[in-house]
Coordinates of C-alpha atoms and ligand atoms in Angstrom, one line a residue:
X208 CA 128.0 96.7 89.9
X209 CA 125.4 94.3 91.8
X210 CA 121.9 94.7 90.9
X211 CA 119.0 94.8 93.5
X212 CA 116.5 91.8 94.0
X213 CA 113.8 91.2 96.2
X214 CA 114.9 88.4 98.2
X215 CA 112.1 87.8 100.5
X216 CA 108.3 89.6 100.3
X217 CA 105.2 89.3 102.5
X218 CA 102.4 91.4 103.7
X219 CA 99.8 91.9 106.6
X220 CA 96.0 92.2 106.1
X221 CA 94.2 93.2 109.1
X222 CA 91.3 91.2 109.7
X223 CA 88.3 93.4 109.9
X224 CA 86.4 93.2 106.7
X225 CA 83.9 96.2 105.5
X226 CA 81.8 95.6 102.7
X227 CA 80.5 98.7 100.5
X228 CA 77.3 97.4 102.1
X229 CA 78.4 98.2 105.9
X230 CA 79.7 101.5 104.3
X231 CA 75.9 102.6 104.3
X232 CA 75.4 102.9 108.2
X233 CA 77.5 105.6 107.8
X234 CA 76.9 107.7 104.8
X235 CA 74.9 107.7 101.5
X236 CA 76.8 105.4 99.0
X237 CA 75.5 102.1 97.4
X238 CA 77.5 99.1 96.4
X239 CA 76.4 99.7 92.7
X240 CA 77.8 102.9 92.9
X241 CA 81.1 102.0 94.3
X242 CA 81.3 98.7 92.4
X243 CA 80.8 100.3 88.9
X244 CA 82.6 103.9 89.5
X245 CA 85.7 101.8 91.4
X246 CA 85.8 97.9 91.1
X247 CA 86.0 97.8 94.6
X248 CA 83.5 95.4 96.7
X249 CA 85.2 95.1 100.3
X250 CA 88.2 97.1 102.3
X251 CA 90.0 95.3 105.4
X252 CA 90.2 98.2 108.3
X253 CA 92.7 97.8 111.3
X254 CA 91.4 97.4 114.6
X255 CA 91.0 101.0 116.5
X256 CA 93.2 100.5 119.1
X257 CA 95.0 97.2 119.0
X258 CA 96.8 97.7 115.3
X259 CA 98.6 100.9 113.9
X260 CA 100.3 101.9 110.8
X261 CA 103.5 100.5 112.1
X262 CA 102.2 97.4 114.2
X263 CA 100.7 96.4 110.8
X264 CA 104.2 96.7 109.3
X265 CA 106.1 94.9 112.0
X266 CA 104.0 91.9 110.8
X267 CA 104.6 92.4 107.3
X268 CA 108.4 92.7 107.9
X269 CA 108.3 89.4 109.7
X270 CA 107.0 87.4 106.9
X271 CA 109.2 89.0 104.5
X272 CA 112.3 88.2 106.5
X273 CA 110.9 84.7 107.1
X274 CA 110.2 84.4 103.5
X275 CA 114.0 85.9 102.4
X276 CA 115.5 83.3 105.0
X277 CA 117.7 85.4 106.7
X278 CA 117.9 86.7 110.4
X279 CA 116.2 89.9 111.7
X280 CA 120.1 91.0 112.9
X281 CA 121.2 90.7 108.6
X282 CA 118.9 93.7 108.4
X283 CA 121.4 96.9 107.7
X284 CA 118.8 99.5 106.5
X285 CA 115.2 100.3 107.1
X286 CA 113.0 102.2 105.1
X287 CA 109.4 103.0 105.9
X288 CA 106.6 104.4 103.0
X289 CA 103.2 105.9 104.5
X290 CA 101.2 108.8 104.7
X291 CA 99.2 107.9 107.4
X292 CA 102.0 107.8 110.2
X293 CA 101.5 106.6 113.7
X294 CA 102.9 109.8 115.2
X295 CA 103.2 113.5 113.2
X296 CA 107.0 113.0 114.0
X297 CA 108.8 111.0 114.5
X298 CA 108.4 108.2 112.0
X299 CA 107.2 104.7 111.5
X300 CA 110.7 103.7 110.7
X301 CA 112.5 104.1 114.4
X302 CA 108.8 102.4 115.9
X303 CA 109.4 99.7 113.7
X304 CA 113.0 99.5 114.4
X305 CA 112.0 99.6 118.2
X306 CA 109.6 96.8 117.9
X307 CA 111.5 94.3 115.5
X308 CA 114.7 95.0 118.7
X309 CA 116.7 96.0 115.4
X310 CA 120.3 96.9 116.3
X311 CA 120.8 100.7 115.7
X312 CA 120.6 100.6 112.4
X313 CA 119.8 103.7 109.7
X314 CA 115.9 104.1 109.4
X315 CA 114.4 106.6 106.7
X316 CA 110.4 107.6 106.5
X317 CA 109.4 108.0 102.5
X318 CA 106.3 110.7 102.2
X319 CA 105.0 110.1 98.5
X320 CA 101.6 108.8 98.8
X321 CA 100.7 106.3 96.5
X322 CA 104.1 106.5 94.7
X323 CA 105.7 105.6 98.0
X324 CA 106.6 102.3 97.2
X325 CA 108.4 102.5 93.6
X326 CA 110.1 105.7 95.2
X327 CA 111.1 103.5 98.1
X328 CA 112.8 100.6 96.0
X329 CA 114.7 103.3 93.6
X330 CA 116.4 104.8 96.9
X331 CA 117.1 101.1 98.0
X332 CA 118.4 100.1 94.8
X333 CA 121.1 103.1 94.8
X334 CA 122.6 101.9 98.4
X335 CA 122.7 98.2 97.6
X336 CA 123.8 99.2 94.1
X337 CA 126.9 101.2 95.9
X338 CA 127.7 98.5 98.3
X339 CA 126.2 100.6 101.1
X340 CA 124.0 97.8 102.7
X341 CA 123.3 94.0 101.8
X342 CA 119.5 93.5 103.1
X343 CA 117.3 96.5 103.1
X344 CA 114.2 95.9 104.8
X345 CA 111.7 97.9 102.9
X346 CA 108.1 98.2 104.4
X347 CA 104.8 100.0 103.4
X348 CA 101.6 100.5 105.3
X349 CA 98.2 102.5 106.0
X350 CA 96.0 102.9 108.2
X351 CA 93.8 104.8 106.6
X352 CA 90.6 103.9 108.6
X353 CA 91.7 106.0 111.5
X354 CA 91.7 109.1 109.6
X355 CA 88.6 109.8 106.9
X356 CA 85.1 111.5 106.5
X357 CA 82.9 108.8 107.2
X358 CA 79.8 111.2 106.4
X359 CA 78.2 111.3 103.1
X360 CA 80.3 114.9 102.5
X361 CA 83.5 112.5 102.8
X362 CA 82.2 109.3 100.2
X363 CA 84.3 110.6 97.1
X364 CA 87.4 109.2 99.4
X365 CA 86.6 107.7 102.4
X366 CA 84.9 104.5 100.1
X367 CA 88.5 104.2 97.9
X368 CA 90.8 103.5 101.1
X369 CA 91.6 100.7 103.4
X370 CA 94.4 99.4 105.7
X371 CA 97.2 97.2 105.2
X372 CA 101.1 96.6 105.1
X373 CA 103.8 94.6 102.8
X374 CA 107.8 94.6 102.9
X375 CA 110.3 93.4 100.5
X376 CA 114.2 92.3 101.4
X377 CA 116.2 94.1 99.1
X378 CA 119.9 92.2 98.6
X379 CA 122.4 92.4 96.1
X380 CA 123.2 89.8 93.5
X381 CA 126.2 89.5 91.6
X382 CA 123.9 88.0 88.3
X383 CA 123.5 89.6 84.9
X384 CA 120.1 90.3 83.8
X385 CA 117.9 89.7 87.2
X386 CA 116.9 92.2 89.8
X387 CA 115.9 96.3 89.6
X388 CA 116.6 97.0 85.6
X389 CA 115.9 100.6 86.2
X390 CA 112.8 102.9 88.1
X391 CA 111.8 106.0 86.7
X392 CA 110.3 108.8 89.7
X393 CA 108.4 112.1 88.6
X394 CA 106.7 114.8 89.9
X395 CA 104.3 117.9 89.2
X396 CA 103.7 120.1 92.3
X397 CA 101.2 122.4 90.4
X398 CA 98.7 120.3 91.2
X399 CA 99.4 119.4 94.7
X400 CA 96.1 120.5 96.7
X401 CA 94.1 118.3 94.3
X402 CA 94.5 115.6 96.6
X403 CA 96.2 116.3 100.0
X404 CA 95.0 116.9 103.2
X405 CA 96.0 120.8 104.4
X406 CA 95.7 120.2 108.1
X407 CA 96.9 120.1 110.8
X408 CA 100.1 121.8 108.9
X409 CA 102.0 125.1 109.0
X410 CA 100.7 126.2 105.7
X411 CA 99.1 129.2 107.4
X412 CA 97.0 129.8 104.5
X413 CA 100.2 130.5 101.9
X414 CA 100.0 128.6 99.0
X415 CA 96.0 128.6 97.8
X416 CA 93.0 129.3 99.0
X417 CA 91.9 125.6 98.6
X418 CA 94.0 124.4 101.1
X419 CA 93.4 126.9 104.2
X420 CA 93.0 126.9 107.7
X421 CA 90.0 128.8 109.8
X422 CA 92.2 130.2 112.3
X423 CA 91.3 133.9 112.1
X424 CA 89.9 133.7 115.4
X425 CA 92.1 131.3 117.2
X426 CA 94.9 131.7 120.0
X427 CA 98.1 131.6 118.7
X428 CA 98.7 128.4 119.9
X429 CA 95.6 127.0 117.9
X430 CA 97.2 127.6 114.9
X431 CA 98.4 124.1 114.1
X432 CA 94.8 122.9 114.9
X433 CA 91.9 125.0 115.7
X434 CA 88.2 124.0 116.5
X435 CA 86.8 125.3 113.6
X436 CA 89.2 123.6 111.6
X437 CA 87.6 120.6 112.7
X438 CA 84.2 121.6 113.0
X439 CA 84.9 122.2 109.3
X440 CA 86.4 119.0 108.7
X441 CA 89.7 120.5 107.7
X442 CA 91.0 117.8 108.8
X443 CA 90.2 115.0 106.3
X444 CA 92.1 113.8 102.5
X445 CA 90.2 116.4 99.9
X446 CA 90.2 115.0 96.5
X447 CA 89.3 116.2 93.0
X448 CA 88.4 112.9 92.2
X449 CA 87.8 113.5 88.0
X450 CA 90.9 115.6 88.0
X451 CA 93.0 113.0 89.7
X452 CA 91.3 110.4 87.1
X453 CA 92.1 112.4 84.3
X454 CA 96.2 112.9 84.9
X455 CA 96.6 109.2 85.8
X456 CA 95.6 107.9 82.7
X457 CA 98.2 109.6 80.8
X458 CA 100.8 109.5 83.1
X459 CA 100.3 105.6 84.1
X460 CA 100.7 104.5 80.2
X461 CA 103.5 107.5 79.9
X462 CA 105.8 106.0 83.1
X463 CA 105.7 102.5 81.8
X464 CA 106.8 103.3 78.8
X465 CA 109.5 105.1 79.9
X466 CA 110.7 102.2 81.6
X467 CA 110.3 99.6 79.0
X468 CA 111.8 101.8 76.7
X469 CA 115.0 102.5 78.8
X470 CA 115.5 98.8 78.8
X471 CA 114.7 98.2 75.0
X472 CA 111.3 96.4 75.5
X473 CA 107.9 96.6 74.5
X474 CA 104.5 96.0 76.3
X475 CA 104.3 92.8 74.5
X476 CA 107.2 91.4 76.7
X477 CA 106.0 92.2 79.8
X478 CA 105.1 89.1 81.9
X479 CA 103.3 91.1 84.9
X480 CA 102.4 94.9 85.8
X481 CA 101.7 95.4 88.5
X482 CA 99.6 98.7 88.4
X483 CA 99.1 100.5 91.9
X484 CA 95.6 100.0 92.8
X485 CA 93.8 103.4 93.3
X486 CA 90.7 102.3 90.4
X487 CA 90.1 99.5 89.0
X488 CA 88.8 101.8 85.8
X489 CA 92.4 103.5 85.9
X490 CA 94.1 100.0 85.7
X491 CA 91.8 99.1 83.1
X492 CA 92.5 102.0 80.5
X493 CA 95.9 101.6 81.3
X494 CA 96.0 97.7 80.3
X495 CA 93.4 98.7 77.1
X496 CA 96.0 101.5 76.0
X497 CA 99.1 99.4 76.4
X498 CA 97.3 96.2 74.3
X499 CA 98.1 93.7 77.4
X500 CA 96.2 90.5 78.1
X501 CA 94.2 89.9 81.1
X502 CA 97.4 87.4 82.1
X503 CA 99.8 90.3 82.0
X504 CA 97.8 92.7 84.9
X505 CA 97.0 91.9 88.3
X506 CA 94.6 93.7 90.2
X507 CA 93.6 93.2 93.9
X508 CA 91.9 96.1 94.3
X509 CA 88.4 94.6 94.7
X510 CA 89.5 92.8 98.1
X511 CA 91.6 95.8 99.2
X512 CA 90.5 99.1 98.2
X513 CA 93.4 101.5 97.7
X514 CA 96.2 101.4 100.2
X515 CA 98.6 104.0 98.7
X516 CA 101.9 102.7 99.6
X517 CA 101.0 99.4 100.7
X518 CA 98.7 99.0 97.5
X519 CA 101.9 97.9 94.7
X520 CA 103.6 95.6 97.5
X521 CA 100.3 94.0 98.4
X522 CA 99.4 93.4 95.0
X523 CA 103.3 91.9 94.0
X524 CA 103.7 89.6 97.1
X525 CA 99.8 88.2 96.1
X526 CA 100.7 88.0 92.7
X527 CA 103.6 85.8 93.8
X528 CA 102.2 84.0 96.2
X529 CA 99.6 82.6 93.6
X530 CA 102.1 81.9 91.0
X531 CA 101.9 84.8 88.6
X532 CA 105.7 85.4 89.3
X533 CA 108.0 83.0 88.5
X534 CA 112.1 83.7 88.0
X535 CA 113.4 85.5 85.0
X536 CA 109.9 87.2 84.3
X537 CA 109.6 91.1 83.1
X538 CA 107.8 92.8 86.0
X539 CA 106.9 96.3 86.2
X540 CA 105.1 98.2 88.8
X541 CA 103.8 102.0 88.1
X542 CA 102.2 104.3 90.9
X543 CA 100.6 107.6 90.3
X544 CA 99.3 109.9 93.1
X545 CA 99.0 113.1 95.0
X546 CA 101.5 115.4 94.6
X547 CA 101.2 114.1 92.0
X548 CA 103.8 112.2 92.0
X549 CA 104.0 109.0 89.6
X550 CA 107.1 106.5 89.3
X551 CA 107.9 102.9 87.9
X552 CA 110.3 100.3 88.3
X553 CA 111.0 97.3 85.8
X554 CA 112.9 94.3 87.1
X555 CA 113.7 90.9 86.3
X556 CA 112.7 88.6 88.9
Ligands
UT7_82 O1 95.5 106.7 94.9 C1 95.3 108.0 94.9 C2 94.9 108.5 93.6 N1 93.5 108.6 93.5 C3 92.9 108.2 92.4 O2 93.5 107.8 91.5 C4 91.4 108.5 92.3 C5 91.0 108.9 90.9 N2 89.6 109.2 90.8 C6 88.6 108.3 90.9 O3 88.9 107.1 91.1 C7 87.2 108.7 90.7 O4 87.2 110.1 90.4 C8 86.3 108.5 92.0 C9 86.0 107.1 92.2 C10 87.0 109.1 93.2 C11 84.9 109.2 91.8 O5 84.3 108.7 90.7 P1 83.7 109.8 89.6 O6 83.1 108.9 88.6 O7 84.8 110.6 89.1 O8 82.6 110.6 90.4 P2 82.5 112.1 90.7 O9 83.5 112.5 91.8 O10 82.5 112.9 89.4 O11 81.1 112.2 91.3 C12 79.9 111.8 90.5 C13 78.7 111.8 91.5 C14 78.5 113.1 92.3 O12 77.1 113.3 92.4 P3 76.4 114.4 91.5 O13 77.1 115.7 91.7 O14 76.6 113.9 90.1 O15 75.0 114.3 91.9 C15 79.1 112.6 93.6 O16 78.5 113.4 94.7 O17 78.8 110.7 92.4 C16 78.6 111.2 93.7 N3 79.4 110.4 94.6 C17 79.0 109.3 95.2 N4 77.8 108.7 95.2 C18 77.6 107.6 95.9 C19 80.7 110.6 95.0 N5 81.1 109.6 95.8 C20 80.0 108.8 96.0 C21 79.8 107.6 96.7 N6 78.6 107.0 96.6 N7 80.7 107.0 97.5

């Protein structure tokens, strides 16, 4: 059976840069505050109008084809991980298929947050595993900037997030011992208004009283979206920030384990993980927990900010474009988020 490797990887950084510092015409935050609670010193945000969630992709598509070396018409598959989609429906994946002029080829939209990624390159790695396609174009992006309380009730999230994109080329290769070793994908729905964002949705107030809509008062056909569900800014990410903190930390260590286990290794083996990048004080535990040198983590998160599905792809195709990834390395990635969901994948490269 052929194992999956990533033949070609690039990503797209749009070129507005926020500080913490230009944060503050905004809301009530400091840089100290962000800096020491997060890691995180700047955030690049897309331009308003000019650049969306799939725009942003398009371009990180086109370096990872260039990069692979193939032709845009090799592509058989498409998958698309965000949560922060140019249109409720339909999905980033056709609008990116539209834009690249893709022949009419499959194109599948992946909804798992920060985990988006790893979950992403486990469905590609079945169907290139199978036979089904040869050169999977994988692509994750935010635009977060378009959508978050920029008023001081919104700082617990809105100074985490910022924009971005990166794809992988998924092919098959016929050689023992490189490529997708295995990915590991979990999830824990108890816990799935901690951080989500209720509305606009068709909840209709059922699950928890957390996540509800002020539609008592509205038309029927306000129900989706009513006025005081934005006058009460219903229609922003919540987060329980500590709880969020507290699960990741075990479940981070927990899913790498699992995948070095699997594949009979130990942390000590591990050339690079690459941990998604939602704290820089998450990443840290996790690297203190797992006894791994400062040469075995990479972290980009103080450029960046978080960029949920774009954050592990970002991080991999930086990591390899300054060197940190060379063939035959041990490279995991691990993701942990709302839903929660968590994952990992360990390949060799
Ligand atoms: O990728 C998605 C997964 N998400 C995560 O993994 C996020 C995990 N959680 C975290 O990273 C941290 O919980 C945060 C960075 C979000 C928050 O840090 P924290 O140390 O947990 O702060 P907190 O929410 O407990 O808030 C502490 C204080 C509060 O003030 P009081 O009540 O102590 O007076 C907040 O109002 O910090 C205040 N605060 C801020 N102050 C300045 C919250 N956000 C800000 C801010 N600037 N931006």
């Amino acid at each position: 059976m052929p194992q999956t490797i990533i033949a070609g990887i690039g990503h797209y950084v749009p070129a507005q840069t926020i500080t913490n510092t230009d944060l503050l015409k905004f809301m009530d935050t400091s840089d100290e505050w962000i800096q020491e609670r997060t890691g995180i010193k700047e955030r690049h945000y897309a331009h308003r109008t000019a650049e969306t969630t799939t725009t942003m992709g398009v371009e990180a598509a086109k370096n990872a084809i260039t990069h692979a070396g193939i032709k845009k018409e090799d592509i058989d598959f498409i998958i698309f991980a965000t949560l922060s989609p140019d249109y409720y429906f339909p999905g980033c994946g056709v609008l990116l298929q539209r834009a690249l002029e893709l022949d009419e080829i499959g194109a599948l939209d992946i909804r798992n947050q920060c985990s988006g990624f790893v979950y992403a390159l486990s469905v590609a790695d079945q169907f290139i595993k199978t036979g089904m396609y040869k050169n999977i174009l994988l692509v994750a992006s935010e635009k977060h900037s378009f959508g978050l309380d920029f008023s001081t009730r919104g700082r617990n999230i809105s100074v985490i997030f910022g924009d971005a994109a990166a794809a992988v080329i998924l092919q098959p290769t016929e050689k023992e011992n490189q490529g997708i070793l295995s990915t590991h994908l979990h999830s824990d729905g108890k816990s799935a208004e901690i951080l989500a964002m209720y509305n606009p949705g068709t909840h209709a107030n059922h699950w928890q009283e957390k996540a509800y809509a002020h539609f008592d008062d509205a038309a029927i056909g306000e129900m989706f979206m009513s006025h005081a569900m934005i006058d009460e800014a219903q229609n922003f990410p919540n987060m329980d920030g500590p709880a969020v903190f507290k699960k990741a930390v075990v479940k981070f260590p927990e899913v790498i384990m699992e995948a070095l286990q699997k594949n009979n290794f130990t942390p000590a083996d591990l050339n690079l993980l690459i941990p998604h990048q939602a704290n820089l004080r998450i990443a840290q535990f996790v690297q203190q927990k797992l006894k791994l040198r400062d040469d075995q983590v990479f972290n980009n998160i103080e450029k960046y900010g978080n960029t949920t599905a774009a954050s592990i792809p970002l991080a991999l195709s930086e990591a390899y474009q300054a060197g940190r990834i060379k063939e035959g390395d041990l490279v995991c990635m691990a993701a942990f988020g709302s839903g929660f969901t968590w994952a990992s994948a360990l390949m060799r490269w």
